[in-house]
mmCIF file of C-alpha atoms in Angstrom:
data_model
loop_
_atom_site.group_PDB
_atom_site.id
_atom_site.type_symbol
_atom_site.label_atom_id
_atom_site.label_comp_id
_atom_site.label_asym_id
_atom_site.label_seq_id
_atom_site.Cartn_x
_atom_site.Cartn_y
_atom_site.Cartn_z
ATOM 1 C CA UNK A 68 -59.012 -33.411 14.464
ATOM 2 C CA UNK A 69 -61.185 -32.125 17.064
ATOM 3 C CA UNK A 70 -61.238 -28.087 17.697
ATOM 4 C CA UNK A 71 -60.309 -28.234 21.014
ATOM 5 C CA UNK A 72 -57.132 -29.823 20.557
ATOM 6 C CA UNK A 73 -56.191 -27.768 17.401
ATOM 7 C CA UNK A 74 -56.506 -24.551 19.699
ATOM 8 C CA UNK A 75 -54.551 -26.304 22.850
ATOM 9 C CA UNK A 76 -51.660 -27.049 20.296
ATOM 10 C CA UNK A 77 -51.748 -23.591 18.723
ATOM 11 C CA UNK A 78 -51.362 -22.245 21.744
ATOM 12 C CA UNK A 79 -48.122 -24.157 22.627
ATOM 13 C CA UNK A 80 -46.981 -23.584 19.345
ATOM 14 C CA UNK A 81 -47.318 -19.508 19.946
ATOM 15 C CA UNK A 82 -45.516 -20.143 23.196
ATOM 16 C CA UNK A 83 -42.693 -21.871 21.799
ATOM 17 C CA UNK A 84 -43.836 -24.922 24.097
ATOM 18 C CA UNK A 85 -44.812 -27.722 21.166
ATOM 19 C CA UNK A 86 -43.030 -30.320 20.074
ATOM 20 C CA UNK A 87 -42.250 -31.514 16.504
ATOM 21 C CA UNK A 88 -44.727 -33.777 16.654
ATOM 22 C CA UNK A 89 -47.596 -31.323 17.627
ATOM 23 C CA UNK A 90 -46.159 -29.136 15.262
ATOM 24 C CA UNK A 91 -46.545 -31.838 12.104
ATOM 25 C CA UNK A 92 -50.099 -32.309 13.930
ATOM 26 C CA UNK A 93 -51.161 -28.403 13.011
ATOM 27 C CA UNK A 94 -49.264 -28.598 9.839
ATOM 28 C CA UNK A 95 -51.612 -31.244 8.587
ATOM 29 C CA UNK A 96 -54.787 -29.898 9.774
ATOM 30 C CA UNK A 97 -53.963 -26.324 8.347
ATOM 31 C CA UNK A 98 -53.118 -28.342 4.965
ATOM 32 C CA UNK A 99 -56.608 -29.523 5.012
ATOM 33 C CA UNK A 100 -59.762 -27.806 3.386
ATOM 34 C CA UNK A 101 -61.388 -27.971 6.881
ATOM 35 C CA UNK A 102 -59.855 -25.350 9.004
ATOM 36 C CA UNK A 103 -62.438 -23.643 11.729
ATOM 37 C CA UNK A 104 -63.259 -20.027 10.274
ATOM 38 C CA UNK A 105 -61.312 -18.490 13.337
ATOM 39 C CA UNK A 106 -58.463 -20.009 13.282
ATOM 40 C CA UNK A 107 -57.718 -19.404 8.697
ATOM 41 C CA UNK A 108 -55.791 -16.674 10.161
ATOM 42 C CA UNK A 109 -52.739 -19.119 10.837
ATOM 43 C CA UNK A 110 -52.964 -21.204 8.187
ATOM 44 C CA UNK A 111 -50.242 -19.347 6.083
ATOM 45 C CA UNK A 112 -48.193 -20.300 9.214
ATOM 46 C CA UNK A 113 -48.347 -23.591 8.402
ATOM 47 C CA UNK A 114 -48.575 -23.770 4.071
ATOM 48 C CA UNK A 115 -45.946 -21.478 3.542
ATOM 49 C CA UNK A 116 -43.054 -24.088 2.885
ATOM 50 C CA UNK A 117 -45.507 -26.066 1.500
ATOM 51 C CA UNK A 118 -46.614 -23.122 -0.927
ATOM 52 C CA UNK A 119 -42.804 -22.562 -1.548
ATOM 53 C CA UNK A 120 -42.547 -26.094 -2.780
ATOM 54 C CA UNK A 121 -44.888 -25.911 -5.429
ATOM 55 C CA UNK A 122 -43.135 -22.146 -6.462
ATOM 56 C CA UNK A 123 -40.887 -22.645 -9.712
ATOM 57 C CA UNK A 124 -38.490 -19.684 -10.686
ATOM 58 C CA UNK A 125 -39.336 -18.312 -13.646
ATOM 59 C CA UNK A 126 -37.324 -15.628 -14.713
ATOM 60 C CA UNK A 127 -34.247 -16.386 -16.948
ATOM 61 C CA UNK A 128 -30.826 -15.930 -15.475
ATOM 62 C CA UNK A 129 -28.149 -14.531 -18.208
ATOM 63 C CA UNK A 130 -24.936 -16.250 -18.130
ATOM 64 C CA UNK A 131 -22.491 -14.123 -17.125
ATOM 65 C CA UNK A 132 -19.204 -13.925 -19.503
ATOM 66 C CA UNK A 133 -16.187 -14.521 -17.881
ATOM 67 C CA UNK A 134 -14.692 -11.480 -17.563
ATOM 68 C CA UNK A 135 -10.140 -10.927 -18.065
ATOM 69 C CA UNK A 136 -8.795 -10.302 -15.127
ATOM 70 C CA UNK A 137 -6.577 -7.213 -16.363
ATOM 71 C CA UNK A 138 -5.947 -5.966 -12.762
ATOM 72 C CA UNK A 139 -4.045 -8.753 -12.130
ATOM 73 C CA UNK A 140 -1.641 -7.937 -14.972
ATOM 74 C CA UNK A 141 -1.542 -4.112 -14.766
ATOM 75 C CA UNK A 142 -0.022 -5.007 -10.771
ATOM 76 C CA UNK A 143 2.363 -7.331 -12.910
ATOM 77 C CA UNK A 144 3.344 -4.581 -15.145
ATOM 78 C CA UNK A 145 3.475 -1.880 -12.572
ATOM 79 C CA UNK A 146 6.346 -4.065 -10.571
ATOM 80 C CA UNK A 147 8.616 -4.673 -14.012
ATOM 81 C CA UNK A 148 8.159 -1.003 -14.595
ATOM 82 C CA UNK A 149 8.963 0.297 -10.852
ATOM 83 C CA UNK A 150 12.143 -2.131 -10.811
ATOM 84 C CA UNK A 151 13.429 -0.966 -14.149
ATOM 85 C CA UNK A 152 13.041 2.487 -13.307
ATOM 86 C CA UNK A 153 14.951 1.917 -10.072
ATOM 87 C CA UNK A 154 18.023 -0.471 -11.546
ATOM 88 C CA UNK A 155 18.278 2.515 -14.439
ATOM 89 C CA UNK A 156 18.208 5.096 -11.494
ATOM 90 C CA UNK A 157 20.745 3.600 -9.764
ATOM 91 C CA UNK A 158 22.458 2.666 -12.628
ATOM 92 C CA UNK A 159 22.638 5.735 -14.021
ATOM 93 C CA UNK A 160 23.709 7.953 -11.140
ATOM 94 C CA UNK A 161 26.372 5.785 -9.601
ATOM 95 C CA UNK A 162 29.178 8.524 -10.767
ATOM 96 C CA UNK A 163 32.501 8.421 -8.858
ATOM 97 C CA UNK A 164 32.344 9.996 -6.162
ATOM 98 C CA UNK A 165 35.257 10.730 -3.963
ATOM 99 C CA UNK A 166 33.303 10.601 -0.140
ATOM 100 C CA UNK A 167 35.723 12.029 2.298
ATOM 101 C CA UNK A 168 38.827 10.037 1.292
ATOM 102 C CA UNK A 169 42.515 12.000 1.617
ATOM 103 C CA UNK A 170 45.593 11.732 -0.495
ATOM 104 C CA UNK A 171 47.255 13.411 1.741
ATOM 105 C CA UNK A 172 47.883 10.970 5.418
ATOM 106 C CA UNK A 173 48.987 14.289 7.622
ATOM 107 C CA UNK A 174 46.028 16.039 6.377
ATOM 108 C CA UNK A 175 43.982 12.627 7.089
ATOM 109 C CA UNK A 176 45.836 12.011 10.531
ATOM 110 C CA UNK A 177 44.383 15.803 11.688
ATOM 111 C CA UNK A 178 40.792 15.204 10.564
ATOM 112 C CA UNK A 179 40.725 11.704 12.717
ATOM 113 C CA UNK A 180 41.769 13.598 15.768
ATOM 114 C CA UNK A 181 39.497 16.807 15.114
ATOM 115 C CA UNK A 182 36.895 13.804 14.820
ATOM 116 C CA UNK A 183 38.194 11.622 17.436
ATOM 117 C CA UNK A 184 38.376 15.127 19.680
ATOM 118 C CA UNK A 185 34.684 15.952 19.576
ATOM 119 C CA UNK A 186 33.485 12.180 20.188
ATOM 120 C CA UNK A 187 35.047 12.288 23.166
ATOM 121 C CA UNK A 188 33.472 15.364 24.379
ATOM 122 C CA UNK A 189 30.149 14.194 23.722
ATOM 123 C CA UNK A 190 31.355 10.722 25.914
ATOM 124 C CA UNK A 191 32.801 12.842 28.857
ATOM 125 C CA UNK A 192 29.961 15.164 28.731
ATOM 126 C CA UNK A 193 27.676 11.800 28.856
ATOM 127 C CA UNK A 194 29.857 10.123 31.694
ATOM 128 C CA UNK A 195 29.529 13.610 33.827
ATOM 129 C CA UNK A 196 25.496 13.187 33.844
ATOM 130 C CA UNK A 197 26.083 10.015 34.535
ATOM 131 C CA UNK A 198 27.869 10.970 37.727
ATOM 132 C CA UNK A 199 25.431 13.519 38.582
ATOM 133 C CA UNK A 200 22.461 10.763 38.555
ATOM 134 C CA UNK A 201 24.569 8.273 40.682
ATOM 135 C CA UNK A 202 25.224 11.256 43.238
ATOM 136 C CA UNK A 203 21.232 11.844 43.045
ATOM 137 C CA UNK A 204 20.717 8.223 43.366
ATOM 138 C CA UNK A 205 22.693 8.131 46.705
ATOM 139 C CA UNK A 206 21.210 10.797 47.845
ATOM 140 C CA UNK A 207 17.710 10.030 47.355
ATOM 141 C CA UNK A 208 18.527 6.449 49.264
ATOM 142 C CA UNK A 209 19.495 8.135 52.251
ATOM 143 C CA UNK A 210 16.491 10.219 52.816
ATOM 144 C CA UNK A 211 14.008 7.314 52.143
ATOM 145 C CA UNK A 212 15.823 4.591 54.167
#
């Protein structure tokens, strides 16, 4: 291959401007015992995937032993353990517990209304900010109209 050309299509090829083609072209004259003094610079450009070929791996991998996957059974046994604590919790402290229940109805009747009294005190006291927001409201409507 004449020098001239070599250099034009190195120069492409540095640009990023070659095709495959001219790229195979340079790749087989920098394979070739005959490259011009100035220009065995590039030629590991071009032999190193040919270089790579030729490479064989020679260090011995070790075969790794398959190791137990105990994690996955110490989650297992962490679940059986956390629900038989909680069943025997519950189990154990579910005592009989009398929770606000009267034998007595008067006595009964007067806690409702103590209860029933204070509920609706906390509605009225809701319903009178309600009014007071409404008045607001109407208020504010007639100024910005």
């Amino acid at each position: 291959m004449e020098l001239k050309l070599v250099e034009i299509l190195l120069e492409k090829y540095l640009e990023g401007t070659s095709s495959i083609a001219e790229e195979k072209q340079l790749k087989a004259y920098f394979s070739s015992e005959e490259v011009a003094s100035h220009l065995v610079q590039y030629k590991p450009l071009f032999c190193y995937f040919e270089n790579q070929k030729e490479q064989q791996y020679t260090k011995a991998l070790p075969l790794q032993s398959r190791k137990h996957s105990y994690g996955k059974w110490i989650g297992v046994a962490a679940v059986i353990v956390a629900f038989f604590g909680t069943v025997g919790y519950f189990y154990n402290n579910s005592s009989d517990v009398d929770l606000g229940t009267y034998t007595n109805p008067e006595e009964a009747f007067v806690e409702t209304q103590k209860a029933l009294e204070m509920l609706s005190e906390e509605v009225n006291n809701g319903v009178e900010s309600v009014v007071i927001l409404k008045e607001y409201e109407k208020t504010k409507k007639t100024i910005f109209k």
